[in-house]
Amino acid sequence: MGTLMNAVQTVLDMGPSVMLPIIIFIVGLIFRVKPGRALTSGITVGIGMIGINLVIDLLTTTVGPAAQAMVERFGLNLTVIDAGWPAISSITWAQPIAGLMIPIVLVVNLIMLGLKWTKTLNIDIWNYWHMAAAAATAYIITGNVIMGILAGIIYTVFCLIIADKTAYQVQEYYGLEGISFATGSAAGYAVFGIPAAWLISKIPGINKINVKPETIQKRFGVFGEPMIMGLIIGAFLAILGGYDITGILQTAMTMGGIMLLMPRMVKILMEGLTPIQEGAQKMLQGRYKGREIFLGMDAALATGSPAALSTGLLMVPITLFIAVILPGNRVLPFGDLATIPFFAALIVPGRKGNIVHSVLACTVAVTIGLYMATDFAPAITQMGEGIVEFPEGAAQISNLDTGGNILNWVFLKASELYNSVF
C-alpha cells in the first residue's frame, strides 16, 4: 500500500499540465491517431492547461484576499472555516484507501463504456480525487474498506451519468465538441442547480428576464464586452472589501484580464483535443457503427464562458451574505469561493447563459450546500487532523466543494446509518 501511495503521489505531483499530455498521447494512440500528431495534441493540451491554471491562480489570488477583506470588514464570525479544495484533496490523498481509487475508477469507467452504460471516457484523472474523497469518507466513518470502495464506485457512476445527461448542452453552449464534464463538484451542484434553474424559469416575471453576455453587449455596446464586465465585477468585489482606489482599480483590471484570457486558453486546449476527437469518432464509426464517445474533461473549461465566470464571481458576495443570515449554518465560505464558477459549469448551459437565472439557481444550490458542509464538518475535521494546518481561529474545517456536495454528503449519511445498524 505504501508503494502504491508513493506511486500515486508521484503522478499527482506532476500536476495536470504533465498528466494530461501523457494521457492524451496514450488515448490518441488507442484511437489510432498517428504518433506524431498524438504527441503534438498532448503537448498542446498541456500548454492550454498551463494557461488555464495560470488564469485560475490569478483568479484565486484576487478573489481570496477580496473575500477575506469582506469577512474582516463586516465582522463575520463563523466557527467552521471553508478550507478549500486544495486542502481537502491533500487530506483525501493522505487516506489509506485513496490510492486504490485511481485504477478502480478507471476500470469502472471502461466497464461501463464496454457495456454501453455510459458514453463518457473520463480522462480527467487529476479530478479522480472527488471519487477518492467519497471512498475516504465512507472508510473513515465505518472502518470498512469494502464500504469505502463501494462508495467511490457509486460516486463514479453518478458522475458519469450526469456527464452523459448534460453533455449535449455542454457541447452546444460552450462550443466544446465531443466533451462532457465528469468533475465531481460540477456534478454535485448540478443535482440541485439544474432543477432549481428550471423552476426559476417558470416563475412569472422572472421567466421574462433574459440577461446574457450577448444581450448585455448588444444593449450596452462596449460596456457589454466580457473584459468590461470583468472590470465592473472586479471593482464591485473590491469596493465590498473596502479597498482603496488603487486596490479597486488593480482588482478591476485583473478581473478584466481574466475574462479576456480564459476563453483564449480554453481555445488552445481545444485545438489539442480536436485530433483525438476526430480519431475517436473515426474508429467508433467503423467499429460501433457511429457510436458516440465523449471525453470527460475538467469543468474548469466552463470558465472560458463569460456567463459561467460572471455567475461564479457574482456568487462570491452572495455566498458570504447567505452564510451570515442562514439559520443553523456554521461555515464561513473562504477557500472555495474562487471555484464557484466550476459549481455553475453544468447549470449555466441549461439556461443558455442567462446570468440572472443561473445566479438564482446557484443561490439555491449553495444554500443547501452550506447546510451539508456544516453537517460534514466533524468528519472532514477528523480526516484532516495531523495532515493539514487548520486556519487560525477555526474550531473545525469543511468546504463547499466536498462537504457541500450532495454526492459526498449521501455517503456520509449512509456510513453513519451503517454504523448505527452494524
Short mmCIF file of C-alpha atoms in Angstrom, two decimals, residues 32-374:
data_model
loop_
_atom_site.label_atom_id
_atom_site.label_comp_id
_atom_site.label_asym_id
_atom_site.label_seq_id
_atom_site.Cartn_x
_atom_site.Cartn_y
_atom_site.Cartn_z
CA ARG A 32 -5.22 5.23 -33.97
CA VAL A 33 -4.05 8.82 -34.26
CA LYS A 34 -0.56 8.97 -35.79
CA PRO A 35 2.08 9.09 -33.01
CA GLY A 36 3.46 12.46 -34.13
CA ARG A 37 0.02 14.04 -34.19
CA ALA A 38 -0.95 12.42 -30.88
CA LEU A 39 2.23 13.81 -29.30
CA THR A 40 1.57 17.30 -30.67
CA SER A 41 -2.02 17.11 -29.41
CA GLY A 42 -0.89 16.10 -25.95
CA ILE A 43 1.65 18.89 -25.71
CA THR A 44 -0.88 21.46 -26.99
CA VAL A 45 -3.43 20.31 -24.39
CA GLY A 46 -0.75 20.58 -21.70
CA ILE A 47 0.13 24.12 -22.77
CA GLY A 48 -3.56 25.03 -22.76
CA MET A 49 -3.89 23.62 -19.24
CA ILE A 50 -0.84 25.63 -18.11
CA GLY A 51 -2.55 28.76 -19.41
CA ILE A 52 -5.85 27.87 -17.73
CA ASN A 53 -4.11 27.17 -14.42
CA LEU A 54 -2.23 30.47 -14.59
CA VAL A 55 -5.51 32.34 -15.04
CA ILE A 56 -7.22 30.29 -12.31
CA ASP A 57 -4.32 31.04 -9.94
CA LEU A 58 -4.75 34.71 -10.79
CA LEU A 59 -8.46 34.40 -10.07
CA THR A 60 -7.81 32.66 -6.75
CA THR A 61 -5.21 35.14 -5.55
CA THR A 62 -7.55 38.01 -6.44
CA VAL A 63 -10.85 36.68 -5.10
CA GLY A 64 -9.32 35.17 -1.94
CA PRO A 65 -7.98 38.44 -0.45
CA ALA A 66 -11.14 40.30 -1.52
CA ALA A 67 -13.28 37.70 0.27
CA GLN A 68 -11.05 37.87 3.36
CA ALA A 69 -11.35 41.66 3.35
CA MET A 70 -15.15 41.35 3.22
CA VAL A 71 -15.09 38.92 6.14
CA GLU A 72 -12.97 41.28 8.25
CA ARG A 73 -14.85 44.40 7.19
CA PHE A 74 -18.27 43.04 8.07
CA GLY A 75 -17.08 41.19 11.19
CA LEU A 76 -18.29 37.73 10.13
CA ASN A 77 -17.85 35.19 12.92
CA LEU A 78 -18.48 31.57 11.95
CA THR A 79 -16.57 28.73 13.60
CA VAL A 80 -16.21 26.26 10.69
CA ILE A 81 -13.75 27.50 8.07
CA ASP A 82 -14.05 26.55 4.40
CA ALA A 83 -10.51 25.21 3.90
CA GLY A 84 -10.87 24.98 0.11
CA TRP A 85 -10.49 22.07 -2.27
CA PRO A 86 -6.63 22.07 -2.34
CA ALA A 87 -6.52 21.33 1.40
CA ILE A 88 -9.31 18.75 1.22
CA SER A 89 -7.71 16.99 -1.77
CA SER A 90 -4.45 16.74 0.22
CA ILE A 91 -6.40 15.26 3.13
CA THR A 92 -8.08 12.82 0.73
CA TRP A 93 -4.86 11.51 -0.80
CA ALA A 94 -3.40 11.02 2.66
CA GLN A 95 -6.09 8.44 3.48
CA PRO A 96 -5.04 4.76 3.11
CA ILE A 97 -7.85 3.89 0.69
CA ALA A 98 -7.29 6.79 -1.73
CA GLY A 99 -4.51 5.21 -3.78
CA LEU A 100 -6.74 2.28 -4.71
CA MET A 101 -9.36 4.52 -6.28
CA ILE A 102 -7.48 5.68 -9.41
CA PRO A 103 -7.32 2.18 -11.01
CA ILE A 104 -10.78 1.29 -9.65
CA VAL A 105 -12.42 4.41 -11.10
CA LEU A 106 -10.73 3.84 -14.46
CA VAL A 107 -11.76 0.17 -14.60
CA VAL A 108 -15.36 1.01 -13.66
CA ASN A 109 -15.44 3.65 -16.40
CA LEU A 110 -14.09 1.22 -19.02
CA ILE A 111 -16.57 -1.49 -17.98
CA MET A 112 -19.45 0.98 -18.28
CA LEU A 113 -18.20 2.04 -21.72
CA GLY A 114 -17.94 -1.57 -22.83
CA LEU A 115 -21.48 -2.31 -21.62
CA LYS A 116 -22.77 0.91 -23.23
CA TRP A 117 -23.88 2.24 -19.86
CA THR A 118 -22.04 5.49 -20.48
CA LYS A 119 -20.68 7.49 -23.41
CA THR A 120 -18.08 9.31 -21.31
CA LEU A 121 -14.43 8.30 -21.07
CA ASN A 122 -13.29 10.34 -18.08
CA ILE A 123 -9.66 11.24 -18.80
CA ASP A 124 -9.62 13.92 -16.11
CA ILE A 125 -7.59 11.72 -13.75
CA TRP A 126 -6.46 14.78 -11.79
CA ASN A 127 -10.06 15.12 -10.51
CA TYR A 128 -10.45 11.47 -9.54
CA TRP A 129 -9.79 12.82 -6.04
CA HIS A 130 -13.52 13.59 -5.81
CA MET A 131 -14.28 9.87 -6.10
CA ALA A 132 -11.47 9.12 -3.65
CA ALA A 133 -12.98 11.63 -1.19
CA ALA A 134 -16.28 9.73 -1.17
CA ALA A 135 -14.39 6.47 -0.63
CA ALA A 136 -12.25 8.00 2.14
CA THR A 137 -15.34 9.37 3.91
CA ALA A 138 -17.07 6.00 3.97
CA TYR A 139 -13.88 4.25 5.04
CA ILE A 140 -13.07 6.67 7.86
CA ILE A 141 -16.63 6.63 9.24
CA THR A 142 -17.23 2.86 9.01
CA GLY A 143 -13.69 1.48 9.15
CA ASN A 144 -14.74 -0.87 6.34
CA VAL A 145 -12.61 -0.93 3.16
CA ILE A 146 -15.37 -2.56 1.11
CA MET A 147 -17.81 0.19 2.08
CA GLY A 148 -15.24 2.79 1.08
CA ILE A 149 -14.58 1.23 -2.33
CA LEU A 150 -18.32 0.80 -2.93
CA ALA A 151 -18.90 4.49 -2.15
CA GLY A 152 -16.18 5.51 -4.62
CA ILE A 153 -17.66 3.26 -7.33
CA ILE A 154 -21.21 4.58 -6.87
CA TYR A 155 -19.90 8.15 -6.89
CA THR A 156 -18.13 7.40 -10.18
CA VAL A 157 -21.34 6.01 -11.69
CA PHE A 158 -23.30 9.11 -10.63
CA CYS A 159 -20.71 11.45 -12.17
CA LEU A 160 -20.68 9.56 -15.47
CA ILE A 161 -24.48 9.52 -15.69
CA ILE A 162 -24.69 13.26 -15.01
CA ALA A 163 -21.90 13.89 -17.52
CA ASP A 164 -23.83 11.97 -20.18
CA LYS A 165 -27.13 13.70 -19.43
CA THR A 166 -25.60 17.17 -19.67
CA ALA A 167 -23.11 16.51 -22.48
CA TYR A 168 -25.15 17.90 -25.37
CA GLN A 169 -25.91 21.14 -23.53
CA VAL A 170 -22.23 21.48 -22.58
CA GLN A 171 -21.14 20.92 -26.16
CA GLU A 172 -23.73 23.25 -27.68
CA TYR A 173 -23.38 26.13 -25.23
CA TYR A 174 -19.64 26.09 -24.60
CA GLY A 175 -18.70 25.02 -28.12
CA LEU A 176 -16.77 22.01 -26.78
CA GLU A 177 -17.40 19.33 -29.38
CA GLY A 178 -17.21 15.77 -28.06
CA ILE A 179 -16.65 16.91 -24.45
CA SER A 180 -18.54 16.22 -21.23
CA PHE A 181 -17.89 17.32 -17.64
CA ALA A 182 -17.48 14.47 -15.15
CA THR A 183 -15.95 16.65 -12.41
CA GLY A 184 -17.47 15.74 -9.04
CA SER A 185 -18.02 19.31 -7.85
CA ALA A 186 -19.86 20.35 -11.02
CA ALA A 187 -21.97 17.18 -10.99
CA GLY A 188 -22.89 17.58 -7.32
CA TYR A 189 -24.08 21.16 -7.64
CA ALA A 190 -25.98 20.28 -10.82
CA VAL A 191 -28.21 17.92 -8.80
CA PHE A 192 -29.95 20.89 -7.14
CA GLY A 193 -28.92 23.68 -9.51
CA ILE A 194 -30.43 22.33 -12.74
CA PRO A 195 -33.92 21.63 -11.29
CA ALA A 196 -33.81 24.98 -9.45
CA ALA A 197 -32.93 26.79 -12.69
CA TRP A 198 -35.81 25.08 -14.48
CA LEU A 199 -38.29 26.07 -11.74
CA ILE A 200 -36.98 29.66 -11.72
CA SER A 201 -37.54 29.85 -15.47
CA LYS A 202 -41.25 29.09 -14.83
CA ILE A 203 -41.84 31.87 -12.28
CA PRO A 204 -43.98 34.65 -13.83
CA GLY A 205 -41.99 37.84 -14.29
CA ILE A 206 -38.62 36.23 -13.62
CA ASN A 207 -39.09 33.99 -16.65
CA LYS A 208 -39.10 37.15 -18.81
CA ILE A 209 -35.67 38.25 -17.56
CA ASN A 210 -33.01 37.21 -20.02
CA VAL A 211 -29.61 38.69 -19.17
CA LYS A 212 -26.85 37.10 -21.23
CA PRO A 213 -23.38 38.43 -22.08
CA GLU A 214 -24.52 38.68 -25.68
CA THR A 215 -27.64 40.72 -24.84
CA ILE A 216 -25.64 42.95 -22.48
CA GLN A 217 -23.10 43.58 -25.23
CA LYS A 218 -25.83 44.28 -27.78
CA ARG A 219 -27.66 46.71 -25.50
CA PHE A 220 -24.71 48.44 -23.85
CA GLY A 221 -22.09 48.21 -26.58
CA VAL A 222 -18.53 48.31 -25.27
CA PHE A 223 -19.81 48.04 -21.67
CA GLY A 224 -21.15 44.60 -22.52
CA GLU A 225 -17.74 43.28 -23.59
CA PRO A 226 -16.58 40.38 -21.36
CA MET A 227 -13.48 42.27 -20.21
CA ILE A 228 -15.56 45.33 -19.27
CA MET A 229 -17.94 43.04 -17.36
CA GLY A 230 -14.87 41.71 -15.58
CA LEU A 231 -13.77 45.24 -14.74
CA ILE A 232 -17.17 46.06 -13.26
CA ILE A 233 -17.43 42.84 -11.24
CA GLY A 234 -13.84 43.18 -10.02
CA ALA A 235 -14.44 46.76 -8.89
CA PHE A 236 -17.66 45.66 -7.14
CA LEU A 237 -15.84 42.94 -5.16
CA ALA A 238 -13.04 45.35 -4.22
CA ILE A 239 -15.49 48.01 -3.04
CA LEU A 240 -17.26 45.43 -0.84
CA GLY A 241 -13.85 44.54 0.56
CA GLY A 242 -13.20 48.17 1.46
CA TYR A 243 -10.21 48.56 -0.88
CA ASP A 244 -8.73 51.97 -1.62
CA ILE A 245 -8.86 53.39 -5.14
CA THR A 246 -5.59 51.69 -6.11
CA GLY A 247 -6.82 48.31 -4.91
CA ILE A 248 -10.17 48.78 -6.68
CA LEU A 249 -8.51 49.59 -10.00
CA GLN A 250 -5.98 46.75 -9.68
CA THR A 251 -8.70 44.21 -8.87
CA ALA A 252 -10.87 45.52 -11.69
CA MET A 253 -8.05 45.22 -14.23
CA THR A 254 -7.18 41.73 -13.04
CA MET A 255 -10.77 40.55 -13.43
CA GLY A 256 -10.98 42.17 -16.84
CA GLY A 257 -7.84 40.31 -17.85
CA ILE A 258 -9.24 37.01 -16.56
CA MET A 259 -12.43 37.44 -18.60
CA LEU A 260 -10.39 38.09 -21.74
CA LEU A 261 -7.65 35.50 -21.25
CA MET A 262 -9.61 32.46 -20.07
CA PRO A 263 -11.55 31.83 -23.34
CA ARG A 264 -8.28 32.04 -25.28
CA MET A 265 -6.60 29.48 -23.03
CA VAL A 266 -9.56 27.12 -23.45
CA LYS A 267 -9.34 27.58 -27.22
CA ILE A 268 -5.68 26.45 -27.19
CA LEU A 269 -6.60 23.36 -25.18
CA MET A 270 -9.42 22.50 -27.58
CA GLU A 271 -7.05 22.78 -30.56
CA GLY A 272 -5.07 19.95 -29.00
CA LEU A 273 -8.16 17.81 -28.38
CA THR A 274 -9.54 18.10 -31.92
CA PRO A 275 -7.32 15.36 -33.48
CA ILE A 276 -8.18 13.00 -30.62
CA GLN A 277 -11.92 13.61 -31.09
CA GLU A 278 -11.60 13.02 -34.83
CA GLY A 279 -9.66 9.80 -34.25
CA ALA A 280 -12.21 8.57 -31.71
CA GLN A 281 -15.15 9.31 -34.00
CA LYS A 282 -13.47 7.60 -36.96
CA MET A 283 -12.63 4.46 -35.00
CA LEU A 284 -16.02 4.21 -33.33
CA GLN A 285 -17.91 4.78 -36.57
CA GLY A 286 -16.00 1.88 -38.11
CA ARG A 287 -16.26 -0.46 -35.14
CA TYR A 288 -19.54 0.53 -33.48
CA LYS A 289 -21.47 1.97 -36.42
CA GLY A 290 -21.48 5.59 -35.36
CA ARG A 291 -21.47 5.12 -31.57
CA GLU A 292 -20.68 8.36 -29.74
CA ILE A 293 -17.98 8.74 -27.14
CA PHE A 294 -17.39 11.84 -25.03
CA LEU A 295 -14.07 12.80 -23.47
CA GLY A 296 -14.68 13.68 -19.82
CA MET A 297 -12.74 16.84 -19.04
CA ASP A 298 -12.26 19.25 -16.14
CA ALA A 299 -15.21 21.60 -15.57
CA ALA A 300 -12.60 24.38 -15.47
CA LEU A 301 -13.16 24.57 -19.24
CA ALA A 302 -16.51 26.22 -18.48
CA THR A 303 -14.69 29.28 -17.18
CA GLY A 304 -13.96 30.13 -20.79
CA SER A 305 -17.59 31.28 -20.91
CA PRO A 306 -18.25 34.86 -19.75
CA ALA A 307 -21.65 33.76 -18.41
CA ALA A 308 -20.23 30.96 -16.24
CA LEU A 309 -17.38 33.12 -14.98
CA SER A 310 -19.66 36.08 -14.29
CA THR A 311 -22.13 33.83 -12.47
CA GLY A 312 -19.37 32.45 -10.27
CA LEU A 313 -17.89 35.85 -9.44
CA LEU A 314 -21.28 37.36 -8.61
CA MET A 315 -21.89 34.42 -6.27
CA VAL A 316 -18.89 35.37 -4.09
CA PRO A 317 -20.59 38.19 -2.11
CA ILE A 318 -23.94 36.39 -2.34
CA THR A 319 -22.46 33.24 -0.77
CA LEU A 320 -20.94 35.25 2.07
CA PHE A 321 -24.25 37.01 2.66
CA ILE A 322 -26.17 33.73 2.70
CA ALA A 323 -23.67 32.23 5.16
CA VAL A 324 -24.29 35.08 7.62
CA ILE A 325 -28.10 35.11 7.53
CA LEU A 326 -28.71 31.35 7.14
CA PRO A 327 -30.08 29.89 10.41
CA GLY A 328 -28.04 26.88 11.53
CA ASN A 329 -25.10 27.49 9.20
CA ARG A 330 -21.68 27.48 10.86
CA VAL A 331 -19.45 27.51 7.74
CA LEU A 332 -17.52 30.62 6.79
CA PRO A 333 -17.03 30.39 2.98
CA PHE A 334 -13.48 31.20 2.00
CA GLY A 335 -11.20 28.66 0.30
CA ASP A 336 -13.71 27.55 -2.34
CA LEU A 337 -15.14 30.97 -3.23
CA ALA A 338 -12.89 31.22 -6.29
CA THR A 339 -14.06 27.79 -7.52
CA ILE A 340 -17.78 28.65 -7.60
CA PRO A 341 -17.60 29.10 -11.42
CA PHE A 342 -16.89 25.34 -11.56
CA PHE A 343 -20.01 24.67 -9.49
CA ALA A 344 -22.01 26.63 -12.08
CA ALA A 345 -20.49 24.75 -15.04
CA LEU A 346 -23.48 22.46 -15.62
CA ILE A 347 -26.13 24.97 -14.52
CA VAL A 348 -25.36 27.79 -16.98
CA PRO A 349 -25.80 25.77 -20.24
CA GLY A 350 -29.35 24.73 -19.32
CA ARG A 351 -30.31 28.41 -19.04
CA LYS A 352 -28.37 29.19 -22.25
CA GLY A 353 -26.15 31.69 -20.45
CA ASN A 354 -28.91 33.61 -18.67
CA ILE A 355 -26.87 35.10 -15.81
CA VAL A 356 -29.85 36.09 -13.64
CA HIS A 357 -31.43 32.62 -13.74
CA SER A 358 -28.02 30.99 -13.22
CA VAL A 359 -27.21 33.15 -10.18
CA LEU A 360 -30.61 32.43 -8.62
CA ALA A 361 -30.18 28.68 -9.23
CA CYS A 362 -26.67 28.75 -7.79
CA THR A 363 -28.03 30.61 -4.76
CA VAL A 364 -30.41 27.72 -4.10
CA ALA A 365 -27.64 25.13 -4.59
CA VAL A 366 -25.14 26.99 -2.38
CA THR A 367 -27.74 27.48 0.37
CA ILE A 368 -28.30 23.72 0.53
CA GLY A 369 -24.55 23.20 0.20
CA LEU A 370 -23.81 25.31 3.29
CA TYR A 371 -26.11 23.15 5.41
CA MET A 372 -24.43 19.98 4.15
CA ALA A 373 -20.96 21.47 4.66
CA THR A 374 -21.90 22.32 8.26
#
